[in-house]
Short mmCIF file of C-alpha atoms and ligand atoms in Angstrom, two decimals:
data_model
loop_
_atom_site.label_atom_id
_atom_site.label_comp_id
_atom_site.label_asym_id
_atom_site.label_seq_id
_atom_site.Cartn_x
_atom_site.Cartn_y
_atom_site.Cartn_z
CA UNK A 1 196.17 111.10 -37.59
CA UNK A 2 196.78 107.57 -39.05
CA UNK A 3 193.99 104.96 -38.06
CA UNK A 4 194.81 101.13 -37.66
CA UNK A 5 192.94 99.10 -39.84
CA UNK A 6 190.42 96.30 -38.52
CA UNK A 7 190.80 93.35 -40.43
CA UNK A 8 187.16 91.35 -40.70
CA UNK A 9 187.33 87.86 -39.79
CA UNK A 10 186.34 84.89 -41.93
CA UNK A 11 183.10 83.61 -41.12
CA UNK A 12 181.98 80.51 -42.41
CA UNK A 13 180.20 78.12 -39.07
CA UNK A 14 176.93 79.04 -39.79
CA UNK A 15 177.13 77.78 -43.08
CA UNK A 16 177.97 74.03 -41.72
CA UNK A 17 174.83 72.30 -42.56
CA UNK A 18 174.78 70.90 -38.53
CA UNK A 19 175.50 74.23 -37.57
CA UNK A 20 172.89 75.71 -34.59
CA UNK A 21 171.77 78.41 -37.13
CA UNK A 22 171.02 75.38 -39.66
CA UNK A 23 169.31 73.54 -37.02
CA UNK A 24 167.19 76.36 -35.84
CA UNK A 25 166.04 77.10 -38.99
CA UNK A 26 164.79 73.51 -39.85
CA UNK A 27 162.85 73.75 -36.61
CA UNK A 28 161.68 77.41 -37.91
CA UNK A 29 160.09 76.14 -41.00
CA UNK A 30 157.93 73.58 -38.95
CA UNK A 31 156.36 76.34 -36.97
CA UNK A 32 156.79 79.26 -39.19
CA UNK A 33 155.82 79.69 -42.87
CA UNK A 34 159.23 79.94 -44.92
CA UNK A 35 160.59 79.75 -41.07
CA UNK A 36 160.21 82.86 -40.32
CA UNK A 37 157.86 86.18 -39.52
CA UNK A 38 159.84 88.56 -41.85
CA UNK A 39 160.52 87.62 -45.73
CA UNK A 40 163.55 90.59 -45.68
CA UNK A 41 165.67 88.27 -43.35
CA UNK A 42 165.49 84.65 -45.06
CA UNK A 43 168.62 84.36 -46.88
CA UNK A 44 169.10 80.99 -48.51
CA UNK A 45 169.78 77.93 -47.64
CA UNK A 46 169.38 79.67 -44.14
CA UNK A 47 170.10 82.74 -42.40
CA UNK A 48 172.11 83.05 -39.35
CA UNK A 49 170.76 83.72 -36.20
CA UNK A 50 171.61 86.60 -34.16
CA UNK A 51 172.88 86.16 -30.38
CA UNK A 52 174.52 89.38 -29.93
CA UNK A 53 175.42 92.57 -30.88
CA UNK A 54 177.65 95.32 -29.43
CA UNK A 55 178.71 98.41 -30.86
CA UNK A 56 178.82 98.05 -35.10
CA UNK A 57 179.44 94.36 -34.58
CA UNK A 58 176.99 91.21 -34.04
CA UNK A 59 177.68 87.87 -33.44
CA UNK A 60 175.66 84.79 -34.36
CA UNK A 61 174.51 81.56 -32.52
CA UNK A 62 177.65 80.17 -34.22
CA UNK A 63 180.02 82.28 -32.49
CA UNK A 64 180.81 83.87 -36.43
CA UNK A 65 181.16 87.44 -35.48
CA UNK A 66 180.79 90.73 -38.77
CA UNK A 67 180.57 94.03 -39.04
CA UNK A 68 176.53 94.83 -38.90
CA UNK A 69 176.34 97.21 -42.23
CA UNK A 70 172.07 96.56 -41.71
CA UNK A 71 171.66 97.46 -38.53
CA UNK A 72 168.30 96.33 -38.46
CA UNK A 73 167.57 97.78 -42.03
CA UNK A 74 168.30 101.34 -40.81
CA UNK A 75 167.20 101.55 -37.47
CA UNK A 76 169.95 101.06 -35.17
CA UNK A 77 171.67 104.40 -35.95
CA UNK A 78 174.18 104.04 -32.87
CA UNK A 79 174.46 99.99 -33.38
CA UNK A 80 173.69 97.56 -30.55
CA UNK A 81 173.34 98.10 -27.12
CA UNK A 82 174.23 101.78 -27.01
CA UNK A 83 174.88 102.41 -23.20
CA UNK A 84 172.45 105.71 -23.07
CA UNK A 85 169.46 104.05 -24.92
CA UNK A 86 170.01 100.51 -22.99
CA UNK A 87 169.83 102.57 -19.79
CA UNK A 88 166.62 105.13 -20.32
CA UNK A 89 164.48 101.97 -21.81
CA UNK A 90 165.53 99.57 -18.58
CA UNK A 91 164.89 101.56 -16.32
CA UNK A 92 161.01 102.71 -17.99
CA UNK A 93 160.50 99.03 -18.24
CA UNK A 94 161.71 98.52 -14.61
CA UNK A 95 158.01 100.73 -13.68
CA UNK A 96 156.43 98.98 -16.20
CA UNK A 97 155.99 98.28 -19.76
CA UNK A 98 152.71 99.77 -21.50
CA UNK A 99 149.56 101.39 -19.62
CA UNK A 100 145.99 102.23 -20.87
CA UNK A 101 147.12 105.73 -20.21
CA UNK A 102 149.57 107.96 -21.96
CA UNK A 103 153.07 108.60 -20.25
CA UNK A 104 154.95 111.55 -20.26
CA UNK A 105 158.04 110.38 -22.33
CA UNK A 106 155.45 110.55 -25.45
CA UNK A 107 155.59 114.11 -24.98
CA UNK A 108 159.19 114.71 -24.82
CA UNK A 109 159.88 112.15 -27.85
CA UNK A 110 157.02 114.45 -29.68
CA UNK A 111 158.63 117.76 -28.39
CA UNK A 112 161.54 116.97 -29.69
CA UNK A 113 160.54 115.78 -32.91
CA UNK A 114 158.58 119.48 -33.63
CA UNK A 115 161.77 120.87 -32.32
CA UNK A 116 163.72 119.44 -35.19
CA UNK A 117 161.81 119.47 -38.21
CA UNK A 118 159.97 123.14 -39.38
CA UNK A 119 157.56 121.52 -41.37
CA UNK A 120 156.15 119.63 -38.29
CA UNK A 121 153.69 121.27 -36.06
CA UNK A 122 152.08 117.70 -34.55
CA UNK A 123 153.20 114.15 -33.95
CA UNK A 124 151.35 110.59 -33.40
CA UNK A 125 152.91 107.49 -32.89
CA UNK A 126 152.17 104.04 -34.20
CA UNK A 127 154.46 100.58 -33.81
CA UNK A 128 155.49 100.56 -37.37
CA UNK A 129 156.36 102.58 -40.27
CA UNK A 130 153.90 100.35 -42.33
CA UNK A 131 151.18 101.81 -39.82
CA UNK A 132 152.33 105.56 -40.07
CA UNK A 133 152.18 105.39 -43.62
CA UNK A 134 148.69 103.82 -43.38
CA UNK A 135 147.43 106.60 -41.18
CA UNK A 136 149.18 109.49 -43.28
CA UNK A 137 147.26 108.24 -46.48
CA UNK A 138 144.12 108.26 -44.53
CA UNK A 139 144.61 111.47 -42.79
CA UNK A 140 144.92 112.34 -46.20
CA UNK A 141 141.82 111.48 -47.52
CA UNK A 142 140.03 112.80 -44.43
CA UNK A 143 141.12 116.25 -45.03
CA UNK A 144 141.11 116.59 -48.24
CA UNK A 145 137.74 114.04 -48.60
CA UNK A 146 139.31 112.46 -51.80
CA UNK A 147 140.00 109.06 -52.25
CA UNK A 148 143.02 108.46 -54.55
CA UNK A 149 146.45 108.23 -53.53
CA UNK A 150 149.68 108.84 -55.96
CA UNK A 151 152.97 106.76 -55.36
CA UNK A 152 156.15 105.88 -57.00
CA UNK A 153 157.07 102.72 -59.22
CA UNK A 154 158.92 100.73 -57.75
CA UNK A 155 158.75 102.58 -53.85
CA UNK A 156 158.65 100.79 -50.80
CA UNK A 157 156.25 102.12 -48.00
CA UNK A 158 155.24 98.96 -45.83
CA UNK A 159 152.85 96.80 -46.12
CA UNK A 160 149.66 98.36 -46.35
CA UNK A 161 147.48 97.29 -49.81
CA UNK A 162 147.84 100.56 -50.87
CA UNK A 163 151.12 101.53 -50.37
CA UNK A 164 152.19 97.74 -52.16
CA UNK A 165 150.93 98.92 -55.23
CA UNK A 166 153.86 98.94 -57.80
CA UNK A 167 156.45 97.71 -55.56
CA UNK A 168 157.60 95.25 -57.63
CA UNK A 169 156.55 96.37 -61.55
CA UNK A 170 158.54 94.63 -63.84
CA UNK A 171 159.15 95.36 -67.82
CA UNK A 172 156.77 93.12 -69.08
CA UNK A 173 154.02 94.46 -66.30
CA UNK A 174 155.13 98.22 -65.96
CA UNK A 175 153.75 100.53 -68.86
CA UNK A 176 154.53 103.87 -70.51
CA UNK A 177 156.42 106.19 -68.46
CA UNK A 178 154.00 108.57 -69.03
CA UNK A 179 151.37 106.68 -67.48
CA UNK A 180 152.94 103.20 -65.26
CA UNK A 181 150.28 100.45 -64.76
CA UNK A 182 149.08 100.08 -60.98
CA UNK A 183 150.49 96.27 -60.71
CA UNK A 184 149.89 94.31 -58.16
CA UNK A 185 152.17 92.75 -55.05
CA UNK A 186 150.33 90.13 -53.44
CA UNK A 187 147.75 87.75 -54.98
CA UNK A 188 144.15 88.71 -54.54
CA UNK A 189 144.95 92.54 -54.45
CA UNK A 190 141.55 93.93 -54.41
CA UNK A 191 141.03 95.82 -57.81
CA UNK A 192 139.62 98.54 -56.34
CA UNK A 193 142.86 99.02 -54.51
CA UNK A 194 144.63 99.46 -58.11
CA UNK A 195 142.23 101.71 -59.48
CA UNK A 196 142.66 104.33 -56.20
CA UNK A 197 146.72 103.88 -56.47
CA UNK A 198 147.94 106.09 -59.46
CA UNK A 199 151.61 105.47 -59.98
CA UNK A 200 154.18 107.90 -61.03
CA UNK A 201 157.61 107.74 -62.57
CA UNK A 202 160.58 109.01 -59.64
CA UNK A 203 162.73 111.27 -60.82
CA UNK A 204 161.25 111.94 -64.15
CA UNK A 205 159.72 115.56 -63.80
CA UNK A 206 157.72 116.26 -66.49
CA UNK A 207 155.50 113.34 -66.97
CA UNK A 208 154.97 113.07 -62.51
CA UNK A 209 153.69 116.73 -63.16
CA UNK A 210 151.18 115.52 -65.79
CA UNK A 211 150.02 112.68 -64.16
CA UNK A 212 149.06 114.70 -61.13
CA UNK A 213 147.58 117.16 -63.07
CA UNK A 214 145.64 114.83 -64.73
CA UNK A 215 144.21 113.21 -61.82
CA UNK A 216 144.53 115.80 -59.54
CA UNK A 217 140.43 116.20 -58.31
CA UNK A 218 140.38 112.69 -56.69
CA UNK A 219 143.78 113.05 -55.53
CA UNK A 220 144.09 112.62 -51.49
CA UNK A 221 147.79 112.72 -51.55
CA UNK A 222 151.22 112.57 -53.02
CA UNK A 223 153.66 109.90 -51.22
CA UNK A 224 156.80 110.26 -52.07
CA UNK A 225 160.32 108.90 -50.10
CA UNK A 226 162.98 111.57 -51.10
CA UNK A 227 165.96 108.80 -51.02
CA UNK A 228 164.26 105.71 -51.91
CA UNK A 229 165.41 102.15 -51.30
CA UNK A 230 164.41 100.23 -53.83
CA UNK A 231 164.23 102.46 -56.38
CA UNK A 232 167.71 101.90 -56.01
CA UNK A 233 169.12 104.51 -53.23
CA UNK A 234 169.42 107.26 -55.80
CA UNK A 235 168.37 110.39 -54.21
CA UNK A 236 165.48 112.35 -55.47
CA UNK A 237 166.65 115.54 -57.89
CA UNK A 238 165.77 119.07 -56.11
CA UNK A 239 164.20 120.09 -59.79
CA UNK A 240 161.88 117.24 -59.36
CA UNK A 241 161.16 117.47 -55.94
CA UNK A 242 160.17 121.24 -55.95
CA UNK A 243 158.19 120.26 -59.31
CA UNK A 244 156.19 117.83 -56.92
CA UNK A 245 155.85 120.24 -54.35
CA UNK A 246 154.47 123.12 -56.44
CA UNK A 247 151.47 120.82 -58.49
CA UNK A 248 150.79 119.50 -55.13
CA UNK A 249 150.16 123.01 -53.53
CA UNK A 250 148.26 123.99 -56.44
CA UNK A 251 146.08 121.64 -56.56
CA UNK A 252 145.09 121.12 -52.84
CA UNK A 253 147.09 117.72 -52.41
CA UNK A 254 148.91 116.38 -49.57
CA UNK A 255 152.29 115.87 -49.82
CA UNK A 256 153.76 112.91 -47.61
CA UNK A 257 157.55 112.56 -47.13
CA UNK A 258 157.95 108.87 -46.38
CA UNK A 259 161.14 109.78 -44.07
CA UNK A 260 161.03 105.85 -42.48
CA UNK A 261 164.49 105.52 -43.92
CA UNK A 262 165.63 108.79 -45.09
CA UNK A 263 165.56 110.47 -41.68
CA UNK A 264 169.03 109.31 -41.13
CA UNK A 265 170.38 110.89 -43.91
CA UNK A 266 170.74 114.79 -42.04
CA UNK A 267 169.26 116.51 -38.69
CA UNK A 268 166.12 117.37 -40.19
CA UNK A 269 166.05 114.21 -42.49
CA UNK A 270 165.87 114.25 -46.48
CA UNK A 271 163.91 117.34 -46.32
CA UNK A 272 166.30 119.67 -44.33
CA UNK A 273 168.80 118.18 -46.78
CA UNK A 274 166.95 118.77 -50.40
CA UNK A 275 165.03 121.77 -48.80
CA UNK A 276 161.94 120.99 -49.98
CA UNK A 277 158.50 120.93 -47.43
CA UNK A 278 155.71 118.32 -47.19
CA UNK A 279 152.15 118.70 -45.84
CA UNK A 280 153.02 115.10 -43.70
CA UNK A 281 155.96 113.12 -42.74
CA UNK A 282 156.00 109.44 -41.91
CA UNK A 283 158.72 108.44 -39.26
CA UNK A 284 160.01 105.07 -38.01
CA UNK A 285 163.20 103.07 -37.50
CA UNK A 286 165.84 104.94 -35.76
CA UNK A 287 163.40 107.42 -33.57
CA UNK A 288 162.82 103.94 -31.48
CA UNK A 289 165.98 103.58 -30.47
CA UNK A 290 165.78 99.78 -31.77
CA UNK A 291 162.16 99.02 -30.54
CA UNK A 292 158.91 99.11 -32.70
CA UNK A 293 157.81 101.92 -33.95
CA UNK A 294 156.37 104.58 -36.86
CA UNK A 295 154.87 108.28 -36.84
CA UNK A 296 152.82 110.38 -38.66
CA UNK A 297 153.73 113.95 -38.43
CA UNK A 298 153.00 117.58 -39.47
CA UNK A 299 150.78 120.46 -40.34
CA UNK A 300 148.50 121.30 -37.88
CA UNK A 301 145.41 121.73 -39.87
CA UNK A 302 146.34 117.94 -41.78
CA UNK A 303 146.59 116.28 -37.65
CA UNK A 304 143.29 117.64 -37.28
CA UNK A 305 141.92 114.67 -38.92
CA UNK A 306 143.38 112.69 -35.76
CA UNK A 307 141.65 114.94 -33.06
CA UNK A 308 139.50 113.54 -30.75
CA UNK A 309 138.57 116.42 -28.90
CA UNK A 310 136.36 118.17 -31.45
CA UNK A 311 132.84 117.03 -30.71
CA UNK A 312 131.98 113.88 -32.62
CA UNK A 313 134.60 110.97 -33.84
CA UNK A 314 137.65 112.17 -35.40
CA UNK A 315 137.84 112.35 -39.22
CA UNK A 316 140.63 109.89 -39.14
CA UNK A 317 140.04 107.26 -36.21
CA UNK A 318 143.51 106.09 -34.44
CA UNK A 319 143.94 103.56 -32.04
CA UNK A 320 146.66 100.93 -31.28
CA UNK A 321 146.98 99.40 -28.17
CA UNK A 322 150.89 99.74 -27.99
CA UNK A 323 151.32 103.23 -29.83
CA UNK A 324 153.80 105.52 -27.86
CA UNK A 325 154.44 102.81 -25.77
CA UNK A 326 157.00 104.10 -23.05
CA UNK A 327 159.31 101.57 -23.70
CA UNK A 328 159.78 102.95 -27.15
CA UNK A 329 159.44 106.20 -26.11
CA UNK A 330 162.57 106.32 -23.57
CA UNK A 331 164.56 104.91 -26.11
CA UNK A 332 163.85 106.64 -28.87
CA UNK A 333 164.30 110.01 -26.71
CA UNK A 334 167.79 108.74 -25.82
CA UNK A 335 169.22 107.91 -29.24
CA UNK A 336 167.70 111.28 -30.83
CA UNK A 337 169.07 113.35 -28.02
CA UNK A 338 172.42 111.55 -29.24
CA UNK A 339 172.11 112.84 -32.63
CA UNK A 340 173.57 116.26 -33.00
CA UNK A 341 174.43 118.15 -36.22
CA UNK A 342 178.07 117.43 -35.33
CA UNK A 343 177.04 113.73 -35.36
CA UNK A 344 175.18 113.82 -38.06
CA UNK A 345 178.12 115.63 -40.26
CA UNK A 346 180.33 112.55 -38.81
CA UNK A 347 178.20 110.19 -40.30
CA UNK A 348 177.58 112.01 -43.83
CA UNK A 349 181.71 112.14 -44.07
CA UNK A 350 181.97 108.63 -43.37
CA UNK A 351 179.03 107.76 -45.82
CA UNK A 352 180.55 109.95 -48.48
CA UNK A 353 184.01 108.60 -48.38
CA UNK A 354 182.76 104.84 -48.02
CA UNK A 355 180.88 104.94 -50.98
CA UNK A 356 183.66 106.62 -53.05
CA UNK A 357 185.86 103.69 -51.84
CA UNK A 358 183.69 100.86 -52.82
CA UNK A 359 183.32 102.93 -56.62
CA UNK A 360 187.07 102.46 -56.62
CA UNK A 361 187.08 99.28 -55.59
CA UNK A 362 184.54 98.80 -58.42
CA UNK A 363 186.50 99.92 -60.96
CA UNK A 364 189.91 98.85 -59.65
CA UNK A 365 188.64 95.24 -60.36
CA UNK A 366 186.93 95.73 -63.35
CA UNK A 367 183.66 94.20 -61.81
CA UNK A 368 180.80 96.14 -62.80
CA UNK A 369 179.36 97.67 -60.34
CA UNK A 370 178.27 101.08 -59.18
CA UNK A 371 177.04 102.53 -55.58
CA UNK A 372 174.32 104.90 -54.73
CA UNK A 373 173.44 106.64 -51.90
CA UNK A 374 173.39 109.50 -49.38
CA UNK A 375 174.54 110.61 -46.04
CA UNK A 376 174.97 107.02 -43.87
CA UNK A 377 173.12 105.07 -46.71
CA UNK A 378 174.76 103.31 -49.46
CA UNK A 379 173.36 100.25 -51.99
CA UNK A 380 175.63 98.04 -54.31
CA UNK A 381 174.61 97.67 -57.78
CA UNK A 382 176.14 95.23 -59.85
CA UNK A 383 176.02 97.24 -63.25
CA UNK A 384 177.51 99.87 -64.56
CA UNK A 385 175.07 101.90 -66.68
CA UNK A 386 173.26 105.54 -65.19
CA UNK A 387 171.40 104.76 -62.14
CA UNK A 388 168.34 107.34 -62.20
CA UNK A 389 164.96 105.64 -61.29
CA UNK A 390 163.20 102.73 -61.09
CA UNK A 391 163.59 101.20 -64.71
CA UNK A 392 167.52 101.96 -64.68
CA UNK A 393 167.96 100.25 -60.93
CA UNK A 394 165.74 97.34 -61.49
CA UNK A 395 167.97 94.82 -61.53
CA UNK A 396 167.33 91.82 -63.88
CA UNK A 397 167.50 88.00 -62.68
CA UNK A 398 171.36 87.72 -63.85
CA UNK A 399 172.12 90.88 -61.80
CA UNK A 400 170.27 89.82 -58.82
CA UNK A 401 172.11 86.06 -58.47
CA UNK A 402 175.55 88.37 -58.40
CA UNK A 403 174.87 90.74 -56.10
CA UNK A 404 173.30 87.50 -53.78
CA UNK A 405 176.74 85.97 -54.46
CA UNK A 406 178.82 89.25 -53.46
CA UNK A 407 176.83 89.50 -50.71
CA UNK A 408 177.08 85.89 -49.59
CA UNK A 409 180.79 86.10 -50.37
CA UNK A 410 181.09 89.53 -47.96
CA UNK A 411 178.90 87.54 -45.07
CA UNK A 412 181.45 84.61 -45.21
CA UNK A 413 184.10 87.64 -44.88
CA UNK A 414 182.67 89.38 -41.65
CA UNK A 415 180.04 91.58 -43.06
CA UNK A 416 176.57 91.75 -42.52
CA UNK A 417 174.16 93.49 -45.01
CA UNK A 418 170.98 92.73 -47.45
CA UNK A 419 170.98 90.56 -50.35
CA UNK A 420 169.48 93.80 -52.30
CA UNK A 421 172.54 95.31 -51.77
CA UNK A 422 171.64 98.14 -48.74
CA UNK A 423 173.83 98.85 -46.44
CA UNK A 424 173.96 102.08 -43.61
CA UNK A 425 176.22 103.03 -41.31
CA UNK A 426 176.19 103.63 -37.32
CA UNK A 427 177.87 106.26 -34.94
CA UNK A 428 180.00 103.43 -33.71
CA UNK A 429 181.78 102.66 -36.40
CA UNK A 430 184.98 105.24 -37.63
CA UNK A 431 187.96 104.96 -39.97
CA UNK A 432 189.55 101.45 -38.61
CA UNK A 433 186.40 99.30 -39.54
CA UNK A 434 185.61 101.26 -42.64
CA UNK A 435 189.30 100.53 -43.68
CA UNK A 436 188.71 97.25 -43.04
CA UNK A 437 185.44 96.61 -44.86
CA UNK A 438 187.25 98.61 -48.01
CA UNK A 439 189.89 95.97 -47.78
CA UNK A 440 187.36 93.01 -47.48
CA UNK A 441 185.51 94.12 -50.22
CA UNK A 442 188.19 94.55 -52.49
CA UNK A 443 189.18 90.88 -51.60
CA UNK A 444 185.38 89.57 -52.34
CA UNK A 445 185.55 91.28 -55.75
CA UNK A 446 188.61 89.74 -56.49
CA UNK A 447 186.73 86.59 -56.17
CA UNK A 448 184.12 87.74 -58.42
CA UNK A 449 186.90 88.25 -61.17
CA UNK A 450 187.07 84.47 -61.34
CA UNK A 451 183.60 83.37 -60.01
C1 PLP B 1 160.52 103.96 -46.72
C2 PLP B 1 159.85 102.97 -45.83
N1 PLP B 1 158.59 103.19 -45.44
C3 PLP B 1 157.94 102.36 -44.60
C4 PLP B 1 158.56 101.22 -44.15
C5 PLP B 1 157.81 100.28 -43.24
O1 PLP B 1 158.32 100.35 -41.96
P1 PLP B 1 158.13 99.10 -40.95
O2 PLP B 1 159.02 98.00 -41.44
O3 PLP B 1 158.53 99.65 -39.62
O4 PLP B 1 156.69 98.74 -41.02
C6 PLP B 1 159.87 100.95 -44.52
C7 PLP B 1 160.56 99.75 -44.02
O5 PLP B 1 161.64 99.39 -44.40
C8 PLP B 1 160.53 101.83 -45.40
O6 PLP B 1 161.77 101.59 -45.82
#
C-alpha cells in the first residue's frame, strides 16, 4: 500500500536569542552548573526546552514542533504519552506514590521480566541504570569474593567510578590493543579505582581472551554491552561474544550484559538476538515506561548476594528508598505488556530499512558518512572508513564539529536527536514520518555539500 509522506517542518524559534528557551536557559545557568542537571542534554548556545510530546513528536516552549528520534536516549520505546502507560501510572499515583513497603506491581513487572529472558531467574530494581550497573559489579564481587572488574574502551555504563573508567580514552591516552590503559573520566579518579578496572578491546577477540586470561584470579566480572553506544553502535560479533562467554565460564567470572540500551533491540534484548548467555543483566530505560529506573537481573545463585533472608546481612547490601517504586512499576508493566514479538519485528523492519536509507542518502550526496546500528537503534558517523570498535568510531575533533553541525542543521529541520549522532525509533512512528525524515535528511546533507 502506498504511504503519504510527512513533510518535517522548519524549526528555527528557539534559536532567536529572546526566544523562551534562550531565556530559560540564562536563568538555568544562575541556578544550575552549565544550567542544567544532565551534561547529555546541553546543546550549545542553548538547548530547547521541552513542553510537550505526543506520539513520535515533541514540541518545545517555542511552539517549534520535530520528530523525537531520542526519545529520551532510548527509553520512550512507544514515544510520549502512550494512552496504556499514561493510564496504569495515573491511576497507581492516584493511591499514592511510594510506600515503605513493597507493592504488588513489583512482582508482576519482575514476573514478567523472568518470563522473557531464559537467562534470568531473579530481578531487583533500582532508579537508574547507573545504579543497576553499580549493584551488578558488586554482586559480582560478593560472589565471586574478587575485586577486579573488566570493561570495554570506550563503553558507557553510567556513572559509577568504576564503570567511567575508559569512557573517554583517546589516542594519545589509550595504549596497545593488547593491553588499553585504565584512563581516567573525571578529575580526582581515585587510583585505586584504575588499578581494579582492567580494560579490554570490543570486538577484537583474541587479545579480550588474553587479557582475561591474564588477569583472570582477581577477576569479579566481565561487563560487557552487546550493542554499544559509544563505541559507536556497531554490534558486538557472535565469534567474539561466545569467545567472552567461554573464558568467562572457565574461569569462574561473571558475565554482565549491560542491556540498559540494547534491550530494545529484540524480545529478549541483545542476547536473545546474538544468542549468547550472561551470568547478570543490567536493565533500565524503556522497562519504566518513561519514569526512573534500572535492574539487576539473573542467575539465581549470583542474586543470592542480594538476599536478606539468609541469617546475617546480605553479601551485597541494597537499599534505595525509591527502588520499585509503584509509579515506575505500573508503567513499566504497561509498556512491556505492549511489546510483543510482532512489535518488536515492526520495529527491527523499520530500523533496518531507515538505516539503509540514510547510507543512501550518504552516498547519494557524496558526504561521508556511514550508519551503524541494530534493530530500532541507529548512529550517524560522519566518515567513511570500517566502523569496528572503539579506535575506528572515535571520532576526531574535525568529525565531531560536523556531525554537531548535521545535527544542528536536522534540529532546525524538525528532528530531534543527539549531537553524538544516536538516534532510536518508537512504535508510533511508521512509513509516512520515516519518509519524511529520509527526505529531510537528504535536504540537510545537501547543505553540507556547500557548508
Ligand atoms: C549502556 C548503558 N548503561 C547504563 C546507563 C546508565 O543509565 P542511567 O542513565 O539510567 O543511569 C546508560 C545510559 O545511557 C547506558 O546507555
Amino acid at each position: 500500500m502506498a504511504t503519504t509522506t510527512t513533510p518535517l517542518p522548519t524549526t528555527r524559534a528557539y534559536a532567536d536569542p529572546s526566544s523562551t528557551s534562550a531565556r530559560l536557559f540564562k536563568q538555568a545557568q544562575a541556578v544550575m552548573p552549565g544550567g542544567n542537571s544532565r551534561t547529555s542534554v546541553f546543546m550549545a548556545p542553548y538547548p530547547p526546552y521541552a513542553a510537550e510530546g505526543q506520539g513520535c513528536w515533541v514540541v518545545d516552549v517555542d511552539g517549534d514542533r520535530r520528530l523525537d528520534l531520542l526519545n529520551n536516549y532510548t527509553s520512550l520505546i512507544h514515544g510520549h504519552a502512550h494512552p496504556d502507560i499514561t493510564a496504569a501510572a495515573t491511576r497507581r499515583l492516584a493511591r499514592g506514590a511510594s510506600f515503605p513497603m513493597p507493592t504488588p506491581e513489583e512482582v508482576e513487572l519482575a514476573t514478567l521480566l523472568v518470563e522473557r529472558l531464559p537467562a534470568v531467574d531473579q530481578v531487583r530494581f533500582t532508579n537508574s541504570g547507573s545504579e543497576a550497573v553499580m549493584m551488578a559489579m558488586k554482586a559480582a564481587r560478593g560472589f565471586t569474593g574478587r575485586p577486579k572488574i573488566a570493561k570495554f574502551e570506550g563503553a558507557y555504563h553510567g556513572s559509577y567510578d568504576y564503570a567511567e573508567v575508559s569512557l573517554s580514552s583517546a589516542p594519545d591516552t589509550w595504549g596497545s590493543l593488547a593491553a588499553p590503559a585504565s584512563t581516567a573520566y573525571s578529575r580526582g579518579t581515585p587510583p585505586a579505582v584504575l588499578e581494579d578496572v582492567v580494560v579490554l578491546p570490543f570486538n577484537h577477540l583474541e587479545h579480550t581472551v588474553a587479557r582475561i586470561e591474564r588477569e583472570a584470579r582477581h577477576l569479579a566480572a566481565v561487563l560487557i554491552d552487546p550493542v554499544p553506544n559509544r563505541v559507536g553502535l556497531v554490534p558486538a560479533q557472535s565469534e567474539f561474544l561466545k569467545a567472552v562467554r567461554e573464558v568467562t565460564r572457565a574461569h569462574g567470572i561473571v558475565l554482565i550484559f549491560d542491556e540498559v540500551i540494547s534491550f530494545r533491540v529484540g524480545f529478549q534484548g541483545a542476547q536473545g538476538a546474538l544468542g549468547v548467555t550472561p551470568d547478570l543483566t543490567t536493565l533500565g530505560k524503556i522497562i519504566g515506561g518513561g519514569f526512573p529506573v534500572g535492574a539487576v537481573a539473573g542467575r539465581a545463585d549470583v542474586m543470592a548476594v542480594f538476599d536478606p533472608t539468609r541469617g546475617g546481612p546480605p553479601a551485597a547490601p541494597h537499599g534505595g528508598t525509591f527502588n520499585a517504586n509503584p509509579v515506575t512499576m505500573a508503567a513499566g508493566l504497561a509498556a512491556m505488556r505492549l511489546l510483543t514479538r510482532e512489535v518488536y519485528g515492526r520495529l527491527d523492519d523499520l530500523g533496518a530499512k531507515l538505516r539503509a536509507s540514510l547510507d543512501d542518502c550518504f552516498r547519494q550526496a557524496g558526504v561521508p558518512g556511514r550508519v551503524t546500528g541494530m534493530g530500532s537503534l541507529f548512529r550517524l558517523h560522519p566518515v567513511d572508513r570500517e566502523l569496528t570498535d572503539y579506535r575506528s568510531t572515535r571520532a576526531s575533533a574535525a568529525e565531531a564539529e560536523r556531525l554537531t553541525r548535521l545535527v544542528r542543521r536536522l534540529m532546525e529541520h524538525g528532528v530531534l536527536m543527539s549531537v553524538t549522532g544516536l538516534g532510536c525509533l518508537s512504535t508510533p512512528m511508521g512509513d509516512s514520518e520515516l519518509e519524511g525524515l529520509v527526505e529531510t535528511f537528504a535536504a540537510v546533507l545537501e547543505m553540507e555539500r556547500a557548508p
